[in-house]
Short mmCIF file of C-alpha atoms in Angstrom, two decimals:
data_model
loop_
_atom_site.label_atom_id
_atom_site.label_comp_id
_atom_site.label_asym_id
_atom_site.label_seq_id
_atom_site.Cartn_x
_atom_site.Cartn_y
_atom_site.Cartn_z
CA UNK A 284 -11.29 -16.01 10.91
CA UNK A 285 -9.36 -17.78 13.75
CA UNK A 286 -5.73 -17.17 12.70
CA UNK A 287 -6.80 -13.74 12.47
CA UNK A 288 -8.37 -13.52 15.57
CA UNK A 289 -5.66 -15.13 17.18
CA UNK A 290 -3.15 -12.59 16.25
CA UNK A 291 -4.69 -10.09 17.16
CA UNK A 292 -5.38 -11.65 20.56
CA UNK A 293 -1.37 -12.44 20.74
CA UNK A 294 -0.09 -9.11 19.19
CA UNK A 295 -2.71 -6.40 18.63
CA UNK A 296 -2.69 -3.93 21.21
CA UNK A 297 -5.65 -2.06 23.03
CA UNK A 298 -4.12 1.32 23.45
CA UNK A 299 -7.96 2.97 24.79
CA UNK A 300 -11.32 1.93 24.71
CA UNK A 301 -11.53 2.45 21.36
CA UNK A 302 -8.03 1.85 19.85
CA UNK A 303 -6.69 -0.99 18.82
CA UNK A 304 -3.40 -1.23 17.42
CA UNK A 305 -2.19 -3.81 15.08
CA UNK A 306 1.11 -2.76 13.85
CA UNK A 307 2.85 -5.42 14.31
CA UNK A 308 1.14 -7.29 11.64
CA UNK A 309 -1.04 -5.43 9.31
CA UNK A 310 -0.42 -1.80 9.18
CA UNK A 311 2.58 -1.18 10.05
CA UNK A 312 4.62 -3.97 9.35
CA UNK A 313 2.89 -6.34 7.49
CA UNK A 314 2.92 -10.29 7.88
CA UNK A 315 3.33 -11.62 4.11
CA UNK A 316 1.47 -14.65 5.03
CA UNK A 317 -0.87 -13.77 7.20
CA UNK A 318 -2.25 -11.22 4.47
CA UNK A 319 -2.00 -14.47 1.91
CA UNK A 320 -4.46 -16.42 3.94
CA UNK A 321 -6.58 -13.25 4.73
CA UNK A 322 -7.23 -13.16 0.79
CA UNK A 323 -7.83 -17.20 1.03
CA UNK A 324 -10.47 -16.60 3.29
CA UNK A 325 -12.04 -13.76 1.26
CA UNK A 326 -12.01 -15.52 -1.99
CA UNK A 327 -14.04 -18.95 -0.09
CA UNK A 328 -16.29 -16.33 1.17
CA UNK A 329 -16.92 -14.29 -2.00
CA UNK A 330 -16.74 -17.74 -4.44
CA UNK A 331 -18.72 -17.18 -7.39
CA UNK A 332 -18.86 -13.59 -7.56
CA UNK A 333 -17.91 -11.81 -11.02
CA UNK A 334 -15.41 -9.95 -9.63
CA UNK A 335 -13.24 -7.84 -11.67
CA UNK A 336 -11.49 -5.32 -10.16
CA UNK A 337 -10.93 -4.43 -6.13
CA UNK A 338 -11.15 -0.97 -4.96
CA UNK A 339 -9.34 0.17 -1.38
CA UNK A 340 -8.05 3.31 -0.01
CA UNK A 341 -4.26 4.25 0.65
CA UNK A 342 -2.33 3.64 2.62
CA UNK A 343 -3.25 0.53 5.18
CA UNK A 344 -5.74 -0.99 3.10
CA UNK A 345 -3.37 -1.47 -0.18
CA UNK A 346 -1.01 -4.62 1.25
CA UNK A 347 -4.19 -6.76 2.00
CA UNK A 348 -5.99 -5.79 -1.05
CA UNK A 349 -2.71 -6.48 -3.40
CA UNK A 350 -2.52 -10.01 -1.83
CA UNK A 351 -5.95 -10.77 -2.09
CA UNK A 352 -6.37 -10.17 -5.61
CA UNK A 353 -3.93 -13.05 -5.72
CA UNK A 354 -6.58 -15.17 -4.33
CA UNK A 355 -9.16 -13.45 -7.37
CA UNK A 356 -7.50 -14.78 -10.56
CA UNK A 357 -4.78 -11.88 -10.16
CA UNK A 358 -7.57 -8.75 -10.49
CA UNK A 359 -6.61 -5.34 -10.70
CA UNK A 360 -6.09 -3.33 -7.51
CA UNK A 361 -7.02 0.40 -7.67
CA UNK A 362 -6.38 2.37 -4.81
CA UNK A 363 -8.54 5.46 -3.94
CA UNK A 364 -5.49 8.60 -2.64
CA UNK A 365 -6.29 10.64 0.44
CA UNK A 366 -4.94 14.22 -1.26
CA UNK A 367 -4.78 15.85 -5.01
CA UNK A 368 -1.22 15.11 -6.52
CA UNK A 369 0.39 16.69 -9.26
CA UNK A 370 0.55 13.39 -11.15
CA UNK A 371 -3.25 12.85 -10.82
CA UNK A 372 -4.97 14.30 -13.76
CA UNK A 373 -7.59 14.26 -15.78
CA UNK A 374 -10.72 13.27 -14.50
CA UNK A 375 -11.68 12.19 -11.30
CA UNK A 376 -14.27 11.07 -8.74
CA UNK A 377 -13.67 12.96 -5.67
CA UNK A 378 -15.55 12.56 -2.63
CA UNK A 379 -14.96 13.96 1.03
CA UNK A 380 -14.59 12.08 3.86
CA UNK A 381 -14.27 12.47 7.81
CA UNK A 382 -11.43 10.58 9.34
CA UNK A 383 -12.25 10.00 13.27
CA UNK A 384 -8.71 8.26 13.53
CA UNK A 385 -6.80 11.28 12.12
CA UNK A 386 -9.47 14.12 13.39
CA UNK A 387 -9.54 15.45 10.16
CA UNK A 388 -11.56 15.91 6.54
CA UNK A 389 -9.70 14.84 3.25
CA UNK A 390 -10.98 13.92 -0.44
CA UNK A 391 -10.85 10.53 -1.71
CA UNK A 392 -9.72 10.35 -5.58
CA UNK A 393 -10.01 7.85 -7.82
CA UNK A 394 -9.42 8.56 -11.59
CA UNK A 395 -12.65 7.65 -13.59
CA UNK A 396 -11.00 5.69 -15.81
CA UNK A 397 -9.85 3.18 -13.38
CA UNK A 398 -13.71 2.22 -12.72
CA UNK A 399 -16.18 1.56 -15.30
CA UNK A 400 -20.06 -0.11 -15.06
CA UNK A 401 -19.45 -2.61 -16.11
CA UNK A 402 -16.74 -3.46 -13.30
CA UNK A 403 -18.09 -5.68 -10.75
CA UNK A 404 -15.92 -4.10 -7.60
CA UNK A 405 -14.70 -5.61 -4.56
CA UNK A 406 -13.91 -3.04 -1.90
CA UNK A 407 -10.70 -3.98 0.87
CA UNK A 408 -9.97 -2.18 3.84
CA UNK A 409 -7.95 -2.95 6.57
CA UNK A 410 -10.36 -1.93 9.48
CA UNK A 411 -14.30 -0.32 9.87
CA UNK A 412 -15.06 1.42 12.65
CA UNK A 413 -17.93 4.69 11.62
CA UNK A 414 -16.97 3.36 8.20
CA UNK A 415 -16.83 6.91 7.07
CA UNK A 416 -13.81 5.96 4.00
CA UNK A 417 -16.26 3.30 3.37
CA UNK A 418 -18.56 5.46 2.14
CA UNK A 419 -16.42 7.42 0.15
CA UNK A 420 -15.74 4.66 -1.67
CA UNK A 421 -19.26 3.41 -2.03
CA UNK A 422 -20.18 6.91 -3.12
CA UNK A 423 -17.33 6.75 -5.86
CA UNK A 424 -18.56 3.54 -7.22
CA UNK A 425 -22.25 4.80 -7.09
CA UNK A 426 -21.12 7.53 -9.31
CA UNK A 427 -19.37 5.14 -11.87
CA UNK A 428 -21.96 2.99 -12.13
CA UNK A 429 -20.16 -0.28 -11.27
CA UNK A 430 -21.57 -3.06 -9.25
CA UNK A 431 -20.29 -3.60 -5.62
CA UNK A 432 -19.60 -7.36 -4.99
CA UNK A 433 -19.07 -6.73 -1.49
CA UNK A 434 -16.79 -5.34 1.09
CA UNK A 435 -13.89 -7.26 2.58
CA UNK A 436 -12.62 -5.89 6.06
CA UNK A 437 -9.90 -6.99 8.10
CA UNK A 438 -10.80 -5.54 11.57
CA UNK A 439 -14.50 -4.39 12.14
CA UNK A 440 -15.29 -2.86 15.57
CA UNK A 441 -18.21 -4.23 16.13
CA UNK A 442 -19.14 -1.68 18.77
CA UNK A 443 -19.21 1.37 16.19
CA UNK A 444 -22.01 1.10 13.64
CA UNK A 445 -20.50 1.34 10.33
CA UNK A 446 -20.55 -2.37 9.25
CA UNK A 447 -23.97 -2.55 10.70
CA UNK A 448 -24.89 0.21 8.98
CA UNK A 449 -23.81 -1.03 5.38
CA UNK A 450 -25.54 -4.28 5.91
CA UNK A 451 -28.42 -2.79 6.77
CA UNK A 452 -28.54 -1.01 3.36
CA UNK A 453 -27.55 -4.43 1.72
CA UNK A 454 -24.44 -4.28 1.19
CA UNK A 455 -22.60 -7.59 1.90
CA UNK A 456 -19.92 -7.39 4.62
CA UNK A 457 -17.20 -9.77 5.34
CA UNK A 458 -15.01 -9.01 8.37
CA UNK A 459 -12.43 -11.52 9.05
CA UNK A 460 -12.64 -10.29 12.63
CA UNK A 461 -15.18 -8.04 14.61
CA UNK A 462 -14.22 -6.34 17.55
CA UNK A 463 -17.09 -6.61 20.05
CA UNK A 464 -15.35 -4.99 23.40
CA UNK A 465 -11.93 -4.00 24.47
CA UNK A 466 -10.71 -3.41 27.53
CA UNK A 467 -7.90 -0.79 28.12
CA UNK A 468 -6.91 -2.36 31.15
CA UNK A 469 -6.44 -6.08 30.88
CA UNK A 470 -5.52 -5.82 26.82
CA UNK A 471 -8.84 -8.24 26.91
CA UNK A 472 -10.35 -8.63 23.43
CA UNK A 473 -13.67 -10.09 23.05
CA UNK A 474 -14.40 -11.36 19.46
CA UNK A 475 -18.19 -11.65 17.83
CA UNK A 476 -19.19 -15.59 16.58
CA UNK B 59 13.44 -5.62 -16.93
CA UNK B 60 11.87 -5.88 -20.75
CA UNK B 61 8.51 -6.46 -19.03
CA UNK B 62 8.33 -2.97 -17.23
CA UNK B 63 9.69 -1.38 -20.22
CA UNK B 64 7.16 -2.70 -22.45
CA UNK B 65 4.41 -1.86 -20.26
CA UNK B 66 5.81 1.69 -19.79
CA UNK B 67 6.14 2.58 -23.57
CA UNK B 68 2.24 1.15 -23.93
CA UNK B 69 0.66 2.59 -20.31
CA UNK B 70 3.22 5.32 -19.43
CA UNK B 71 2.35 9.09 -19.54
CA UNK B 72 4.64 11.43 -20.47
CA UNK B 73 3.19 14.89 -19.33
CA UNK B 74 6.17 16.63 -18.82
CA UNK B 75 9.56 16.69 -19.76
CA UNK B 76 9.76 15.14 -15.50
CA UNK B 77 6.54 13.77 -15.11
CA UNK B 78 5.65 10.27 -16.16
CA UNK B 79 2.47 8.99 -15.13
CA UNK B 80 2.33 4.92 -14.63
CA UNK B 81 -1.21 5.21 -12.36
CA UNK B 82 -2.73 2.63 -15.14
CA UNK B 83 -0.52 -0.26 -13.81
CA UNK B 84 1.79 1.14 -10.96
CA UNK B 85 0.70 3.14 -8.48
CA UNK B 86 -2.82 4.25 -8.27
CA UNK B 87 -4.19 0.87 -10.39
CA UNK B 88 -1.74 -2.06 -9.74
CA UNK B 89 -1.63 -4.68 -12.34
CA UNK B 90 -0.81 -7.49 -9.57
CA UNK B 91 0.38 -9.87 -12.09
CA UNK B 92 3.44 -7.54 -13.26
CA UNK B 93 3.84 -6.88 -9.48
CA UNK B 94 4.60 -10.30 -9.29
CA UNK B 95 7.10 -10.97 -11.99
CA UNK B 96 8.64 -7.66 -10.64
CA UNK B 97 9.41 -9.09 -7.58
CA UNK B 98 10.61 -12.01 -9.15
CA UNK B 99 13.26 -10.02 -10.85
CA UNK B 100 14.14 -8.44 -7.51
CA UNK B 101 14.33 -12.08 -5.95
CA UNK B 102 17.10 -13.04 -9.05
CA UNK B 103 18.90 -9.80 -8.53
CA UNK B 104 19.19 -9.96 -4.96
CA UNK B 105 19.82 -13.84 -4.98
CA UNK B 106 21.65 -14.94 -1.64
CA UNK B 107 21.38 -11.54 0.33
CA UNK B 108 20.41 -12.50 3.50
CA UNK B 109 17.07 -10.47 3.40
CA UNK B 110 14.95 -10.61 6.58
CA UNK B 111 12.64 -7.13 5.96
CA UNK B 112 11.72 -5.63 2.91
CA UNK B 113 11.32 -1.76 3.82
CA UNK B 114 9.09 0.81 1.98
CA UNK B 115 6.78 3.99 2.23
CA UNK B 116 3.60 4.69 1.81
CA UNK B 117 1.22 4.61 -0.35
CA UNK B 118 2.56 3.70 -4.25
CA UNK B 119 5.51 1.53 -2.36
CA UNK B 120 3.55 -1.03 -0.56
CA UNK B 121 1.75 -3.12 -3.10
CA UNK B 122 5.09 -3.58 -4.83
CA UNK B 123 6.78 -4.42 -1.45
CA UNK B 124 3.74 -6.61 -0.34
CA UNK B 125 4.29 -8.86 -3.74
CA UNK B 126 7.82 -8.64 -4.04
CA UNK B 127 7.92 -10.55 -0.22
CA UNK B 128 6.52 -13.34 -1.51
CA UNK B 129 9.51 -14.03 -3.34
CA UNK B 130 11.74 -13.64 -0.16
CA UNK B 131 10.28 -16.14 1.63
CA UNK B 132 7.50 -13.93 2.68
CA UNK B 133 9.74 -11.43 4.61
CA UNK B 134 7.95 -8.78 6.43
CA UNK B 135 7.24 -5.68 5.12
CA UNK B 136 7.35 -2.67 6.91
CA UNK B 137 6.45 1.05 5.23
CA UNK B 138 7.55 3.84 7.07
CA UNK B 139 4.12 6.44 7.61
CA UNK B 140 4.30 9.86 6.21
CA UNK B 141 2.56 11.74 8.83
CA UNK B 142 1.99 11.58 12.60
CA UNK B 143 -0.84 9.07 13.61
CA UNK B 144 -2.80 9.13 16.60
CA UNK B 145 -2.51 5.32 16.20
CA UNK B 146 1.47 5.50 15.74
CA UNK B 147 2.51 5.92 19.46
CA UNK B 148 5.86 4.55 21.27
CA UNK B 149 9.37 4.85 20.56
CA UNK B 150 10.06 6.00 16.54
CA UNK B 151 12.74 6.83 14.28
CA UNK B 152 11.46 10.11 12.18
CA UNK B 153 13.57 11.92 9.51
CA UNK B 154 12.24 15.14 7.30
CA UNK B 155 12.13 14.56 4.08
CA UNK B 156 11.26 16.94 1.10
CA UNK B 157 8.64 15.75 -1.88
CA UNK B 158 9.05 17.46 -4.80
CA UNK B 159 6.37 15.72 -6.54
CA UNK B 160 3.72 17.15 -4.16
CA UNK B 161 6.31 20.27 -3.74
CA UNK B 162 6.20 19.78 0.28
CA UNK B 163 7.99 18.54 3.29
CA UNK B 164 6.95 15.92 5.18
CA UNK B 165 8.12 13.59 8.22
CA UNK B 166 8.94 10.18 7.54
CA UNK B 167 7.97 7.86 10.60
CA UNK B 168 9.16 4.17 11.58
CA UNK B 169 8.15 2.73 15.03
CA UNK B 170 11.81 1.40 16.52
CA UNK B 171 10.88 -2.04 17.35
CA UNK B 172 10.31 -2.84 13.18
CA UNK B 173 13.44 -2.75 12.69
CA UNK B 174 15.96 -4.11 14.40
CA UNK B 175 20.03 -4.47 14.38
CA UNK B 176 19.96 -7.73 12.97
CA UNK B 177 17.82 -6.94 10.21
CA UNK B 178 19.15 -7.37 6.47
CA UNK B 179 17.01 -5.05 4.79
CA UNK B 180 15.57 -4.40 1.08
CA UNK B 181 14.46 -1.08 0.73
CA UNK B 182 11.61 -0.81 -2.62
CA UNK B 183 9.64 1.94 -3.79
CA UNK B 184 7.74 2.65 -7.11
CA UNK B 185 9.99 5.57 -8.49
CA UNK B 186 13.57 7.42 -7.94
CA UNK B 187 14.08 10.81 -8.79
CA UNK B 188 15.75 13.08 -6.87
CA UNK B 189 16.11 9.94 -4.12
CA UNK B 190 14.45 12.47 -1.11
CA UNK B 191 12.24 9.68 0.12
CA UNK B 192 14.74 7.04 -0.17
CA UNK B 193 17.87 8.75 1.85
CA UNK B 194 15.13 9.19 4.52
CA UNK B 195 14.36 5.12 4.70
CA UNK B 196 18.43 4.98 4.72
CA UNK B 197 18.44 7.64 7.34
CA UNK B 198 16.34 5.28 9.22
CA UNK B 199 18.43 2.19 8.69
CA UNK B 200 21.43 3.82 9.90
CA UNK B 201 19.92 5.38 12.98
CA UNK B 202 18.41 1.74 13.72
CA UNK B 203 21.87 0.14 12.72
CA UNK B 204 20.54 -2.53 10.36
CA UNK B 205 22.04 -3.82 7.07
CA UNK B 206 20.98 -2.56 4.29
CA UNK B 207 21.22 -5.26 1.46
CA UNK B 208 20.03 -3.17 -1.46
CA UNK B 209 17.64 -1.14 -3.14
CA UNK B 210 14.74 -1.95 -5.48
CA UNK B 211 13.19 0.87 -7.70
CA UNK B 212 10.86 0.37 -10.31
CA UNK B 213 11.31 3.09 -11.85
CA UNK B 214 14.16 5.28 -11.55
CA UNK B 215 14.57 8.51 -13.87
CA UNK B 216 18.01 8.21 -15.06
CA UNK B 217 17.94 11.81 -15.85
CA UNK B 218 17.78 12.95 -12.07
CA UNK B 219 20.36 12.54 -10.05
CA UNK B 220 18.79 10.28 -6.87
CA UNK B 221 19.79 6.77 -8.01
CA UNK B 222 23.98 8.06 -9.12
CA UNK B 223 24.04 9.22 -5.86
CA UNK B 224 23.33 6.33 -3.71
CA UNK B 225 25.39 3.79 -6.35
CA UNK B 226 28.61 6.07 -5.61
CA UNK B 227 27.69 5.61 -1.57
CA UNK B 228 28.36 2.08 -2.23
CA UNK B 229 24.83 0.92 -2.20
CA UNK B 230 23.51 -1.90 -4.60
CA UNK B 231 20.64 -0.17 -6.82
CA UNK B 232 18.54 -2.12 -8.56
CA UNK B 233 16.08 -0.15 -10.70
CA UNK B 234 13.88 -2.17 -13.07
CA UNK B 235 13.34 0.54 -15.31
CA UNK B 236 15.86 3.08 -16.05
CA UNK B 237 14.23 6.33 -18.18
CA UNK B 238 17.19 8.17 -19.58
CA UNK B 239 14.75 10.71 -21.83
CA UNK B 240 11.45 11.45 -22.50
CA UNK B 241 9.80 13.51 -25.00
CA UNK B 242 6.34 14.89 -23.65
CA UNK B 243 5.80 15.68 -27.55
CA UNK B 244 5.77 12.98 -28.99
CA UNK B 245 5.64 10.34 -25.79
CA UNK B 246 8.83 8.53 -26.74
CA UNK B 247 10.63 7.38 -23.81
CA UNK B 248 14.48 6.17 -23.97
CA UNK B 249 15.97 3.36 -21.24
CA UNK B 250 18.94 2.88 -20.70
CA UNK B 251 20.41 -0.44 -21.00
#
């Protein structure tokens, strides 16, 4: 997606050779329209899928999923939590999951309630790099039975293999951006077409 | 806000006499379409405010922000982080703040460059109780010398003290949802109006 691509490009920062920061307009502060047209784009690219429900994880991936259900005849948004709560009872799909970001294990909760079969899911996160939430998530719908649509990402780095690896076990991946090299140096982003 | 109320008294769980539950349409699933007349309300009540950021904090606040922008002429939103990121680098205001929902204390993080002097700023989040979270976003706004317009709840619980005590410090509180009472027995909740 150009205007994404472009944004990054103008305001996403490459703080290593393998972080890139984007702040400024998705995950920190948030640009209201930007996210609109992100769901836009997802909705022209998953046209004529069933989809009843999207899935994402907190915290990042919540903005961009809440706009895009706009875009997906107003569809529930259930977000997945990173750590047990007192207010989450009852029962629950729990799954564990590596974060390389954060350099550290949490579970992924999502009451089972909030996912049935018959939901046909869309999944929204705001970046894939080892996709390792992205699995967590996959493994929670596996476990309710629902059908996975496909996967909307924001940000893939295309140099780390977790969108690769999720197509290559069929799942459908839409990345409105993927990060094929960065350099630390220049700031130099080099998109995949 | 009838609307809310409504939707409360139907989806609302009362398991404690201080514990009301709204994950079926606020904060772990988000019914987007109530989101959006929320944040409609929000635009009526803050009508001619000079809003240029709406400000919140992760995770249940975001969605809520993210759809009440769009009736603010698609403001930015920023939400302040709740733990140190590897990712979240550079200059950043950072208050303590104590949950007592998840009974623990945690830093509350905004980058410096979000939010500037000349920002007229809505603060939203999903629930009041004891206001911890939100005196750290005002904590914030004061140290980064912006305006702060007003302040959006969903849900406030009229039976703690949080949103009394930020009305007496002069600030406009706009809570869609005041709960004055509720009865774990029986599941009867009681506004205020």
């Amino acid at each position: 997606m150009k205007l994404l691509e472009e944004r990054i490009q103008k305001d996403g920062e490459v703080k290593s050779e393998g972080v890139l920061k984007v702040g400024l307009f998705l995950n920190h502060q948030m640009d209201i329209e930007l996210l609109d047209q992100m769901g836009a784009e997802w909705a022209r690219l998953f046209a004529g899928r069933p989809i009843t429900k999207i899935l994402t994880i907190e915290a990042s991936g919540i903005g961009i999923a809440c706009m895009a259900a706009r875009h997906f005849g107003n569809v529930p948004v259930v977000f997945a939590k990173k750590a047990k709560s007192i207010n989450l009872t009852g029962d629950q799909y729990q799954t564990r999951v590596q974060s390389f970001t954060h350099g550290r294990i949490f579970d992924v909760i999502v009451e089972k309630r909030l996912i049935q079969p018959t939901d046909h899911v869309l999944i929204i996160d705001d970046f894939m790099a080892m996709g390792a939430a992205m699995n967590g998530l996959l493994d929670i719908c596996q476990e309710a039975g629902c059908t996975v649509e496909g996967i909307g990402i924001a940000v893939e780095k295309g140099f780390q293999p977790g969108g690769e690896s999720l197509r290559e076990r069929g799942y459908r991946v839409e990345s409105l951006a993927i990060v094929d090299a960065m350099d630390p140096q220049t700031g130099q982003i080099t998109f995949r077409h």
